[in-house]
């Protein structure tokens, strides 16, 4: 028995063989398009899964620690060009330095800088400004106001405790003093005891330099 032609509701009559062929061709095209889109999505998901596995599984090499700097040797090398003794405090071997530089800024003030890593693996910067003015110190300490004082070996230090601020960064705690033609600023993330240890070693170094 022959199949009745499909009635096209919009036309109110059976569709012609040409219309049937066109309809089937369009349906086939839509099906292929849908399959292609689904395949693309699945392929993308599979690629992302592979990348994620590689990121999680592959062992990424750790960066080697930055080499310690012999700041005493750097200070001895730079000293002939400076009229003021450069600070070179003697510290226990648990203390290391990751930077030691002598620079002259746009303000024509020469600054000797050492970056210390403390035994507790915190950071303290030592800055020595030679013939520095008050602006130099204010800029080093981001214009912080002193919160107290500390006397170490007869040398008075201003203390800046900024730990309660929202984001103190490397200015969580600081100390400053002046002696001779030098102004000193210590600042960083270490505990108070490590700041006092560095300030004490610096005072001993300054006393030795004055002899």
CSV table of C-alpha atoms in Angstrom, one decimal:
chain,number,residue,atom,x,y,z
A,1,UNK,CA,0.0,0.0,0.0
A,2,UNK,CA,1.5,3.3,-1.0
A,3,UNK,CA,2.3,5.8,1.8
A,4,UNK,CA,0.0,8.8,1.8
A,5,UNK,CA,1.9,12.1,0.9
A,6,UNK,CA,2.6,14.3,3.9
A,7,UNK,CA,0.1,17.1,4.4
A,8,UNK,CA,1.8,20.5,4.8
A,9,UNK,CA,-0.3,22.4,7.2
A,10,UNK,CA,0.8,25.8,6.0
A,11,UNK,CA,-0.2,24.9,2.4
A,12,UNK,CA,-3.3,22.8,3.1
A,13,UNK,CA,-2.2,20.1,0.6
A,14,UNK,CA,0.2,17.2,0.3
A,15,UNK,CA,3.8,18.2,-0.2
A,16,UNK,CA,5.4,17.6,-3.6
A,17,UNK,CA,8.3,15.1,-4.1
A,18,UNK,CA,10.6,18.1,-4.5
A,19,UNK,CA,9.4,19.6,-1.1
A,20,UNK,CA,9.8,16.3,0.6
A,21,UNK,CA,13.4,16.0,-0.7
A,22,UNK,CA,14.2,19.6,0.4
A,23,UNK,CA,12.7,19.0,3.8
A,24,UNK,CA,14.7,15.8,4.4
A,25,UNK,CA,17.9,17.5,3.1
A,26,UNK,CA,17.4,20.4,5.6
A,27,UNK,CA,16.8,18.0,8.4
A,28,UNK,CA,20.0,16.2,7.5
A,29,UNK,CA,21.9,19.4,7.4
A,30,UNK,CA,20.6,20.5,10.9
A,31,UNK,CA,21.5,17.1,12.3
A,32,UNK,CA,25.0,17.3,10.9
A,33,UNK,CA,25.4,20.8,12.3
A,34,UNK,CA,24.2,19.8,15.7
A,35,UNK,CA,26.6,16.8,15.7
A,36,UNK,CA,29.5,19.0,14.7
A,37,UNK,CA,28.8,21.5,17.5
A,38,UNK,CA,28.5,18.7,20.1
A,39,UNK,CA,31.8,17.1,18.8
A,40,UNK,CA,33.5,20.5,19.1
A,41,UNK,CA,32.3,21.0,22.7
A,42,UNK,CA,33.4,17.4,23.6
A,43,UNK,CA,36.8,17.9,22.0
A,44,UNK,CA,37.3,21.2,23.8
A,45,UNK,CA,36.3,19.7,27.2
A,46,UNK,CA,38.8,16.8,26.6
A,47,UNK,CA,41.6,19.2,25.7
A,48,UNK,CA,40.9,21.2,28.9
A,49,UNK,CA,40.9,18.0,30.9
A,50,UNK,CA,44.3,17.0,29.5
A,51,UNK,CA,45.8,20.5,30.2
A,52,UNK,CA,44.5,20.3,33.8
A,53,UNK,CA,46.0,16.9,34.4
A,54,UNK,CA,49.3,18.1,33.0
A,55,UNK,CA,49.3,21.1,35.3
A,56,UNK,CA,48.5,18.9,38.3
A,57,UNK,CA,50.8,16.0,37.5
A,58,UNK,CA,53.9,17.5,35.9
A,59,UNK,CA,56.5,18.5,38.5
A,60,UNK,CA,57.4,22.1,38.0
A,61,UNK,CA,61.0,22.9,38.9
A,62,UNK,CA,61.5,25.1,42.0
A,63,UNK,CA,63.4,28.3,41.6
A,64,UNK,CA,66.8,28.1,43.3
A,65,UNK,CA,67.2,30.4,46.3
A,66,UNK,CA,68.9,33.7,45.6
A,67,UNK,CA,72.6,33.5,46.3
A,68,UNK,CA,73.7,35.2,49.5
A,69,UNK,CA,75.6,38.5,49.1
A,70,UNK,CA,78.9,39.1,51.0
A,71,UNK,CA,77.9,42.6,52.0
A,72,UNK,CA,81.2,43.1,54.0
A,73,UNK,CA,83.2,42.6,50.8
A,74,UNK,CA,81.0,44.9,48.8
A,75,UNK,CA,81.3,47.6,51.6
A,76,UNK,CA,85.1,47.2,51.5
A,77,UNK,CA,85.1,47.6,47.7
A,78,UNK,CA,82.9,50.7,47.7
A,79,UNK,CA,84.5,52.3,50.8
A,80,UNK,CA,87.3,54.2,48.9
A,81,UNK,CA,84.8,56.3,47.1
A,82,UNK,CA,82.9,57.4,50.2
A,83,UNK,CA,84.1,59.7,53.0
A,84,UNK,CA,81.9,58.2,55.6
A,85,UNK,CA,82.4,54.6,57.0
A,86,UNK,CA,79.9,52.2,55.3
A,87,UNK,CA,77.9,50.1,57.8
A,88,UNK,CA,79.0,46.5,57.9
A,89,UNK,CA,77.5,44.9,61.0
A,90,UNK,CA,78.9,41.6,62.2
A,91,UNK,CA,76.0,39.2,62.6
A,92,UNK,CA,75.6,35.4,63.4
A,93,UNK,CA,75.8,33.1,60.4
A,94,UNK,CA,72.0,32.5,60.5
A,95,UNK,CA,71.7,36.1,59.1
A,96,UNK,CA,72.2,36.4,55.3
A,97,UNK,CA,72.0,39.3,52.8
A,98,UNK,CA,70.4,39.2,49.4
A,99,UNK,CA,71.5,42.7,48.3
A,100,UNK,CA,74.2,45.2,48.9
A,101,UNK,CA,74.4,48.4,46.8
A,102,UNK,CA,75.8,51.9,46.9
A,103,UNK,CA,73.8,54.4,44.9
A,104,UNK,CA,73.5,58.2,44.5
A,105,UNK,CA,69.9,59.4,44.0
A,106,UNK,CA,68.5,62.3,42.1
A,107,UNK,CA,68.7,64.2,45.4
A,108,UNK,CA,72.5,63.8,45.2
A,109,UNK,CA,72.4,61.8,48.5
A,110,UNK,CA,74.5,58.7,48.5
A,111,UNK,CA,72.8,55.7,50.0
A,112,UNK,CA,74.3,52.4,51.2
A,113,UNK,CA,71.8,49.6,51.2
A,114,UNK,CA,71.8,46.0,52.6
A,115,UNK,CA,68.9,43.7,52.4
A,116,UNK,CA,69.0,41.1,55.3
A,117,UNK,CA,67.2,37.8,55.6
A,118,UNK,CA,66.8,37.1,59.4
A,119,UNK,CA,67.1,33.7,61.1
A,120,UNK,CA,63.3,33.6,61.2
A,121,UNK,CA,63.4,34.1,57.4
A,122,UNK,CA,62.0,37.7,57.6
A,123,UNK,CA,63.3,40.8,55.9
A,124,UNK,CA,65.1,43.9,57.2
A,125,UNK,CA,66.5,46.6,55.0
A,126,UNK,CA,69.3,48.7,56.2
A,127,UNK,CA,69.7,52.1,54.6
A,128,UNK,CA,72.5,54.5,55.3
A,129,UNK,CA,72.1,58.0,53.9
A,130,UNK,CA,75.4,59.9,53.9
A,131,UNK,CA,74.9,63.7,54.6
A,132,UNK,CA,71.2,63.0,54.3
A,133,UNK,CA,68.5,65.5,55.0
A,134,UNK,CA,65.2,64.9,56.8
A,135,UNK,CA,63.4,64.4,53.5
A,136,UNK,CA,65.6,61.4,52.7
A,137,UNK,CA,64.6,59.7,55.9
A,138,UNK,CA,60.9,60.6,55.4
A,139,UNK,CA,61.0,59.1,51.9
A,140,UNK,CA,62.7,55.9,53.1
A,141,UNK,CA,60.0,55.4,55.7
A,142,UNK,CA,57.0,56.6,53.7
A,143,UNK,CA,56.6,59.6,56.0
A,144,UNK,CA,55.7,57.4,59.0
A,145,UNK,CA,55.4,59.0,62.4
A,146,UNK,CA,57.5,57.6,65.3
A,147,UNK,CA,55.5,55.5,67.9
A,148,UNK,CA,58.3,55.3,70.5
A,149,UNK,CA,62.1,55.3,71.1
A,150,UNK,CA,64.7,52.7,71.9
A,151,UNK,CA,68.2,53.4,73.4
A,152,UNK,CA,70.9,50.9,72.3
A,153,UNK,CA,74.4,51.3,73.5
A,154,UNK,CA,73.8,54.9,74.2
A,155,UNK,CA,72.4,55.6,70.7
A,156,UNK,CA,68.8,56.7,70.6
A,157,UNK,CA,66.6,55.2,67.9
A,158,UNK,CA,63.1,56.3,66.8
A,159,UNK,CA,60.7,53.4,66.5
A,160,UNK,CA,57.9,53.1,64.0
A,161,UNK,CA,55.5,50.2,64.8
A,162,UNK,CA,53.2,50.0,61.8
A,163,UNK,CA,52.0,46.4,62.2
A,164,UNK,CA,48.4,47.2,63.0
A,165,UNK,CA,47.9,49.1,59.7
A,166,UNK,CA,45.9,47.5,56.9
A,167,UNK,CA,48.7,46.6,54.6
A,168,UNK,CA,52.1,47.6,56.1
A,169,UNK,CA,54.2,45.6,53.6
A,170,UNK,CA,57.9,46.0,54.2
A,171,UNK,CA,57.2,48.9,56.6
A,172,UNK,CA,55.6,46.8,59.3
A,173,UNK,CA,58.3,47.9,61.7
A,174,UNK,CA,61.1,50.4,61.4
A,175,UNK,CA,63.8,52.1,63.4
A,176,UNK,CA,65.9,55.2,62.6
A,177,UNK,CA,68.8,57.1,64.0
A,178,UNK,CA,71.6,59.5,63.0
A,179,UNK,CA,75.2,59.6,64.0
A,180,UNK,CA,78.1,61.5,62.5
A,181,UNK,CA,77.3,62.3,58.9
A,182,UNK,CA,75.1,59.3,58.4
A,183,UNK,CA,71.3,58.7,58.9
A,184,UNK,CA,70.2,55.1,59.3
A,185,UNK,CA,66.8,53.5,58.6
A,186,UNK,CA,66.0,49.9,59.4
A,187,UNK,CA,62.6,48.6,58.2
A,188,UNK,CA,61.0,45.3,57.3
A,189,UNK,CA,58.8,42.4,58.4
A,190,UNK,CA,60.9,40.9,61.2
A,191,UNK,CA,60.0,40.7,64.9
A,192,UNK,CA,61.2,43.4,67.3
A,193,UNK,CA,63.9,41.1,68.7
A,194,UNK,CA,65.6,40.7,65.3
A,195,UNK,CA,65.4,44.5,64.7
A,196,UNK,CA,67.1,45.0,68.1
A,197,UNK,CA,69.7,42.4,67.3
A,198,UNK,CA,70.6,44.2,64.0
A,199,UNK,CA,70.6,47.7,65.7
A,200,UNK,CA,72.9,46.4,68.4
A,201,UNK,CA,75.3,44.9,65.8
A,202,UNK,CA,75.2,48.2,63.9
A,203,UNK,CA,76.0,50.2,67.0
A,204,UNK,CA,79.0,47.9,67.7
A,205,UNK,CA,80.1,48.4,64.1
A,206,UNK,CA,79.8,52.2,64.3
A,207,UNK,CA,81.8,52.2,67.5
A,208,UNK,CA,84.5,50.2,65.9
A,209,UNK,CA,84.6,52.5,62.8
A,210,UNK,CA,85.0,55.5,65.1
A,211,UNK,CA,88.1,54.1,66.7
